[in-house]
Amino acid sequence: MRRSVSPFSLVLLGLGTFLLVLAPLLAWYVQPRAAVNPTDIDTTAVYTGRGSVFDLEKAETVPDRRITVTQRVRGNVRESERSGKAVWDVTTSVDTDRTLPAADPHDALSFTPHRWVLDRRTTEPVQCCGAKPRIQGEAYLKFPFDVRKRSYRWWDNTLGDTVVLRYRGTEKVLGHTGYRFTGSVPPTRTGTRLVPGTLVGLPEAGQVAAEEWYANHGVELVVDPRTGRVLYARTGPRQTLRAPGGTKDAAVLLDAERIAFTEETQRAAVEQAKDDGARLRLLGETAPLGAAAAGGLFAAAGAVLLARGRKVTERPDPFAPSA
């Protein structure tokens, strides 16, 4: 008597083995390669708030004006494919109601174009492809994937340097939980600007190279932990001019204690974070766990069936010579 091998048991055993191999492959190989920053990004974030701005026509600072900051990020796909990095072109404009809608961005209070090149997996800045300024730190427009509960060095493009943002716990944005980070910038000299001397209290000097100073009342970001996407942002910029060597602000160009994401921008950020997070969760958790569980069951069932087999009675061969 012998046991025959069932083809079904072999199929179960093979399928189970395949799924058991697939599970760690999805978690440790496929998911990390899916967690990459896009090259074809095209997003617009809008901040609004109220504050003081310098009116060029009146040549004076006017208070309590609605301020709109529009930041658009577009991926340069050709440069990205050539370099293997994510090349993002960024424009930031600051407007009042008088300059909106901005038919010409140069009509805005300020208009700043620049380029950010980043590693697609780590989000670390990369110096190539004509990137200016020399961006540093661990995060800028977004955080790295799998955000940790620690401080991060965030690039402030107006400051031209990094700002330490400290972890302050969790907070919900439109029902979606994120990590909250805060920081501030003390008054810091950022450069010089040629202006009439009267603007900084030196009427007899004609044109002078006034000192540009920048501070920030407070930066607050709420970040999606899995994708690093900024769900909510608040900033409090203060930009002023001082006479050369001066110790006090002589003219205020911009001063707002609170300029924050509009609800529309928050909603778009949350929806995108949910979509991207669901995909990463599927590849990194749901699919591997499901494959491991199913693979274990199939492999065990196949092994049991294979061990039991089907008993077959061997009949004597009538043509076999007798002993």
Coordinates of C-alpha atoms in Angstrom, one line a residue:
M1 CA 0.0 0.0 0.0
R2 CA 1.3 3.5 -0.9
R3 CA 0.1 7.1 -0.7
S4 CA -0.6 9.2 -3.8
V5 CA 0.2 12.9 -4.0
S6 CA -2.9 15.1 -4.6
P7 CA -2.3 17.9 -7.2
F8 CA -4.5 20.2 -5.1
S9 CA -2.2 19.9 -2.1
L10 CA 0.8 20.9 -4.2
V11 CA -1.1 23.9 -5.6
L12 CA -2.0 25.0 -2.0
L13 CA 1.5 24.5 -0.8
G14 CA 3.0 26.4 -3.8
L15 CA 0.5 29.3 -3.4
G16 CA 1.1 29.5 0.3
T17 CA 4.8 29.6 -0.2
F18 CA 4.5 32.3 -2.8
L19 CA 2.3 34.5 -0.5
L20 CA 4.7 34.0 2.4
V21 CA 7.6 35.3 0.2
L22 CA 5.5 38.1 -1.2
A23 CA 4.5 39.5 2.2
P24 CA 8.0 40.7 3.3
L25 CA 8.7 41.7 -0.3
L26 CA 5.8 44.1 -0.3
A27 CA 6.6 45.6 3.1
W28 CA 10.4 45.9 2.7
Y29 CA 10.9 46.4 -1.0
V30 CA 7.8 47.6 -2.8
Q31 CA 6.4 50.0 -0.2
P32 CA 9.6 51.9 0.3
R33 CA 9.9 52.4 -3.4
A34 CA 6.3 53.6 -3.6
A35 CA 7.0 56.2 -0.9
V36 CA 8.6 58.7 -3.3
N37 CA 8.1 62.4 -3.9
P38 CA 6.4 63.0 -7.3
T39 CA 8.1 64.7 -10.3
D40 CA 4.8 65.9 -11.9
I41 CA 3.5 67.8 -8.9
D42 CA 1.2 70.8 -9.5
T43 CA -0.3 72.3 -6.4
T44 CA -1.3 75.7 -5.1
A45 CA -1.5 76.7 -1.4
V46 CA -3.2 79.9 -0.4
Y47 CA -2.7 81.6 2.9
T48 CA -4.8 84.5 4.1
G49 CA -4.7 86.9 7.1
R50 CA -4.6 90.6 8.1
G51 CA -1.7 92.9 8.8
S52 CA 0.3 96.0 7.9
V53 CA 1.8 96.5 4.5
F54 CA 3.9 99.2 2.9
D55 CA 1.8 101.2 0.3
L56 CA 4.1 102.3 -2.5
E57 CA 1.7 105.0 -3.7
K58 CA 1.3 106.6 -0.3
A59 CA 5.0 105.8 0.6
E60 CA 3.9 104.7 4.1
T61 CA 2.8 101.6 6.1
V62 CA -0.9 101.1 6.2
P63 CA -2.5 98.9 8.9
D64 CA -5.2 96.2 8.9
R65 CA -5.1 95.1 5.3
R66 CA -6.1 91.6 4.1
I67 CA -3.0 89.8 2.9
T68 CA -3.0 86.8 0.6
V69 CA 0.0 84.6 0.1
T70 CA -0.1 82.3 -2.9
Q71 CA 2.5 79.5 -3.3
R72 CA 2.5 77.4 -6.4
V73 CA 4.7 74.3 -6.8
R74 CA 5.1 72.8 -10.3
G75 CA 7.4 69.8 -11.1
N76 CA 9.9 70.1 -13.9
V77 CA 9.4 66.6 -15.3
R78 CA 12.2 66.8 -17.9
E79 CA 14.8 68.0 -15.4
S80 CA 13.6 65.3 -12.9
E81 CA 14.0 62.5 -15.4
R82 CA 17.4 63.7 -16.4
S83 CA 18.7 64.1 -12.8
G84 CA 16.8 61.3 -11.1
K85 CA 15.7 63.8 -8.5
A86 CA 12.4 65.7 -7.9
V87 CA 12.9 69.2 -9.4
W88 CA 10.2 71.6 -8.2
D89 CA 9.8 75.2 -9.4
V90 CA 8.2 77.4 -6.7
T91 CA 6.6 80.8 -6.9
T92 CA 5.4 82.8 -3.9
S93 CA 3.5 86.0 -4.2
V94 CA 2.2 88.3 -1.5
D95 CA -0.9 90.4 -2.4
T96 CA -3.5 92.7 -0.9
D97 CA -7.0 93.1 -2.3
R98 CA -5.8 95.9 -4.5
T99 CA -3.4 93.6 -6.4
L100 CA -5.8 90.7 -6.7
P101 CA -6.4 89.0 -9.0
A102 CA -2.8 89.3 -10.1
A103 CA -2.8 89.6 -13.9
D104 CA 0.9 90.4 -13.6
P105 CA 2.7 88.8 -10.6
H106 CA 5.1 91.7 -10.5
D107 CA 2.2 93.9 -9.4
A108 CA 2.2 92.0 -6.1
L109 CA 3.8 93.3 -2.9
S110 CA 6.4 90.6 -3.5
F111 CA 7.0 87.9 -6.0
T112 CA 9.7 85.2 -5.4
P113 CA 10.5 82.5 -7.9
H114 CA 13.0 79.8 -6.9
R115 CA 13.8 76.1 -7.4
W116 CA 13.9 73.2 -4.9
V117 CA 15.6 70.0 -5.9
L118 CA 15.0 67.1 -3.5
D119 CA 15.8 63.4 -3.1
R120 CA 12.6 61.6 -4.0
R121 CA 12.8 59.1 -1.1
T122 CA 14.4 61.1 1.7
T123 CA 13.2 64.6 0.8
E124 CA 16.7 65.9 1.6
P125 CA 17.7 68.9 -0.6
V126 CA 20.0 68.3 -3.5
Q127 CA 22.3 70.9 -5.1
C128 CA 21.8 70.5 -8.8
C129 CA 19.7 71.5 -11.8
G130 CA 20.1 75.2 -11.2
A131 CA 18.6 75.1 -7.7
K132 CA 18.7 78.5 -6.1
P133 CA 18.9 79.5 -3.3
R134 CA 21.0 76.8 -1.6
I135 CA 18.2 75.2 0.4
Q136 CA 19.3 73.3 3.5
G137 CA 17.6 71.4 6.4
E138 CA 15.4 68.4 6.6
A139 CA 12.1 69.8 5.3
Y140 CA 10.8 72.7 3.3
L141 CA 7.5 72.4 1.5
K142 CA 6.9 69.0 3.0
F143 CA 8.4 66.7 5.6
P144 CA 10.0 63.3 4.9
F145 CA 7.9 60.2 4.8
D146 CA 7.2 58.6 8.2
V147 CA 7.5 61.8 10.3
R148 CA 8.9 61.3 13.8
K149 CA 8.0 62.9 17.0
R150 CA 11.1 65.1 17.2
S151 CA 12.4 68.5 16.2
Y152 CA 13.0 69.2 12.5
R153 CA 15.1 71.8 10.7
W154 CA 12.6 73.6 8.4
W155 CA 13.9 75.9 5.6
D156 CA 12.6 79.5 5.7
N157 CA 13.1 81.0 2.3
T158 CA 12.7 84.6 3.5
L159 CA 15.2 84.1 6.2
G160 CA 17.6 82.2 3.9
D161 CA 18.3 79.7 6.7
T162 CA 16.7 76.9 8.7
V163 CA 14.3 77.2 11.6
V164 CA 14.0 74.6 14.3
L165 CA 10.4 73.4 14.6
R166 CA 9.7 71.4 17.7
Y167 CA 7.1 68.6 18.0
R168 CA 4.1 69.8 20.1
G169 CA 1.8 66.8 20.0
T170 CA -1.1 65.8 17.7
E171 CA -3.8 67.9 16.2
K172 CA -6.7 67.3 13.9
V173 CA -7.2 69.1 10.6
L174 CA -10.8 68.6 9.2
G175 CA -10.9 65.3 11.2
H176 CA -7.5 64.0 10.0
T177 CA -4.9 63.6 12.8
G178 CA -1.4 65.1 12.2
Y179 CA 1.7 66.0 14.1
R180 CA 2.0 69.7 15.2
F181 CA 5.3 71.6 15.0
T182 CA 6.0 75.2 16.1
G183 CA 8.9 77.6 16.0
S184 CA 9.7 81.3 15.6
V185 CA 12.4 83.6 14.1
P186 CA 14.0 86.4 16.1
P187 CA 14.8 89.7 14.3
T188 CA 17.6 88.8 11.8
R189 CA 19.3 90.8 9.1
T190 CA 18.8 89.2 5.7
G191 CA 20.3 91.7 3.3
T192 CA 20.3 95.2 2.0
R193 CA 18.0 97.2 -0.4
L194 CA 18.6 100.5 -2.1
V195 CA 15.9 102.9 -1.0
P196 CA 15.4 106.7 -0.6
G197 CA 17.0 107.9 2.6
T198 CA 13.8 109.5 3.7
L199 CA 12.3 106.1 4.0
V200 CA 14.7 105.2 6.8
G201 CA 15.0 108.6 8.5
L202 CA 18.0 109.9 6.4
P203 CA 16.5 112.5 4.1
E204 CA 19.8 114.2 3.4
A205 CA 21.5 111.0 2.3
G206 CA 19.6 110.5 -1.0
Q207 CA 19.7 106.8 -1.9
V208 CA 21.0 104.5 0.9
A209 CA 21.6 100.8 1.2
A210 CA 19.0 100.1 3.9
E211 CA 19.3 96.9 5.9
E212 CA 16.5 94.4 5.4
W213 CA 15.4 92.6 8.6
Y214 CA 13.1 89.7 9.0
A215 CA 11.4 88.1 12.0
N216 CA 8.5 85.6 12.4
H217 CA 6.0 85.9 15.3
G218 CA 5.4 82.2 15.0
V219 CA 5.4 79.2 12.6
E220 CA 2.9 76.4 13.1
L221 CA 2.6 73.3 10.9
V222 CA 0.4 70.3 11.2
V223 CA 1.9 67.4 9.2
D224 CA 0.5 64.0 8.1
P225 CA 2.7 61.5 9.8
R226 CA 2.8 58.9 7.0
T227 CA 3.3 61.1 3.9
G228 CA 4.9 64.2 5.4
R229 CA 2.4 66.4 3.7
V230 CA 1.6 69.7 5.4
L231 CA -2.1 69.7 6.3
Y232 CA -2.2 73.2 7.9
A233 CA 0.3 76.0 8.0
R234 CA 0.4 79.3 9.9
T235 CA 3.1 82.0 9.7
G236 CA 3.6 85.5 11.2
P237 CA 6.1 87.3 9.0
R238 CA 7.6 90.7 9.9
Q239 CA 9.8 92.4 7.3
T240 CA 11.3 95.8 8.0
L241 CA 14.0 98.3 6.9
R242 CA 16.6 99.9 9.1
A243 CA 19.1 102.7 8.4
P244 CA 22.6 101.4 7.8
G245 CA 23.9 100.4 11.2
G246 CA 20.6 101.2 12.9
T247 CA 19.2 99.4 15.8
K248 CA 15.5 100.1 15.3
D249 CA 13.1 99.5 12.5
A250 CA 12.6 102.6 10.4
A251 CA 10.0 101.2 8.0
V252 CA 7.6 98.2 8.1
L253 CA 7.2 96.5 4.8
L254 CA 5.0 93.6 6.0
D255 CA 3.8 92.7 9.5
A256 CA 1.1 90.0 10.2
E257 CA 0.8 87.9 13.3
R258 CA -1.3 85.3 11.6
I259 CA -1.5 84.2 8.0
A260 CA -2.8 80.7 7.6
F261 CA -4.0 78.1 5.0
T262 CA -7.5 78.7 3.7
E263 CA -10.0 76.0 4.4
E264 CA -10.0 75.1 0.7
T265 CA -6.2 74.5 0.9
Q266 CA -6.5 72.5 4.1
R267 CA -9.2 70.3 2.5
A268 CA -7.1 69.6 -0.6
A269 CA -4.1 68.8 1.5
V270 CA -6.1 66.4 3.7
E271 CA -7.7 64.6 0.8
Q272 CA -4.3 64.1 -0.9
A273 CA -2.7 62.9 2.3
K274 CA -5.5 60.4 2.8
D275 CA -5.2 59.1 -0.8
D276 CA -1.4 58.8 -0.6
G277 CA -1.5 57.3 2.9
A278 CA -4.1 54.7 1.9
R279 CA -1.9 53.5 -0.9
L280 CA 1.2 53.3 1.3
R281 CA -0.8 51.6 4.0
L282 CA -2.0 49.0 1.5
L283 CA 1.5 48.2 0.3
G284 CA 3.2 48.4 3.7
E285 CA 0.6 46.9 6.1
T286 CA -2.7 45.6 4.7
A287 CA -1.4 43.6 1.7
P288 CA 1.7 42.1 3.5
L289 CA -0.4 41.1 6.6
G290 CA -3.1 39.6 4.3
A291 CA -0.6 37.8 2.2
A292 CA 1.2 36.4 5.3
A293 CA -2.0 35.2 6.8
A294 CA -3.4 33.6 3.6
G295 CA 0.0 32.2 2.8
G296 CA 0.3 30.5 6.2
L297 CA -3.2 29.0 5.9
F298 CA -2.6 27.8 2.3
A299 CA 0.8 26.3 3.1
A300 CA -0.4 24.6 6.3
A301 CA -3.5 23.1 4.4
G302 CA -1.3 21.9 1.6
A303 CA 1.2 20.4 3.9
V304 CA -1.5 18.5 5.8
L305 CA -3.1 17.2 2.6
L306 CA 0.3 16.2 1.3
A307 CA 1.2 14.4 4.5
R308 CA -2.1 12.5 4.5
G309 CA -2.2 11.7 0.8
R310 CA -4.6 9.1 -0.5
K311 CA -4.0 5.4 0.3
V312 CA -3.8 3.2 -2.8
T313 CA -3.7 -0.6 -2.5
E314 CA -1.1 -2.2 -4.8
R315 CA -2.5 -5.3 -6.6
P316 CA -0.2 -8.2 -7.4
D317 CA 1.1 -8.4 -10.9
P318 CA -0.4 -11.6 -12.4
F319 CA 2.5 -11.8 -14.9
A320 CA 5.2 -11.5 -12.3
P321 CA 7.2 -14.8 -11.9
S322 CA 6.4 -16.7 -8.7
A323 CA 9.1 -17.2 -6.2

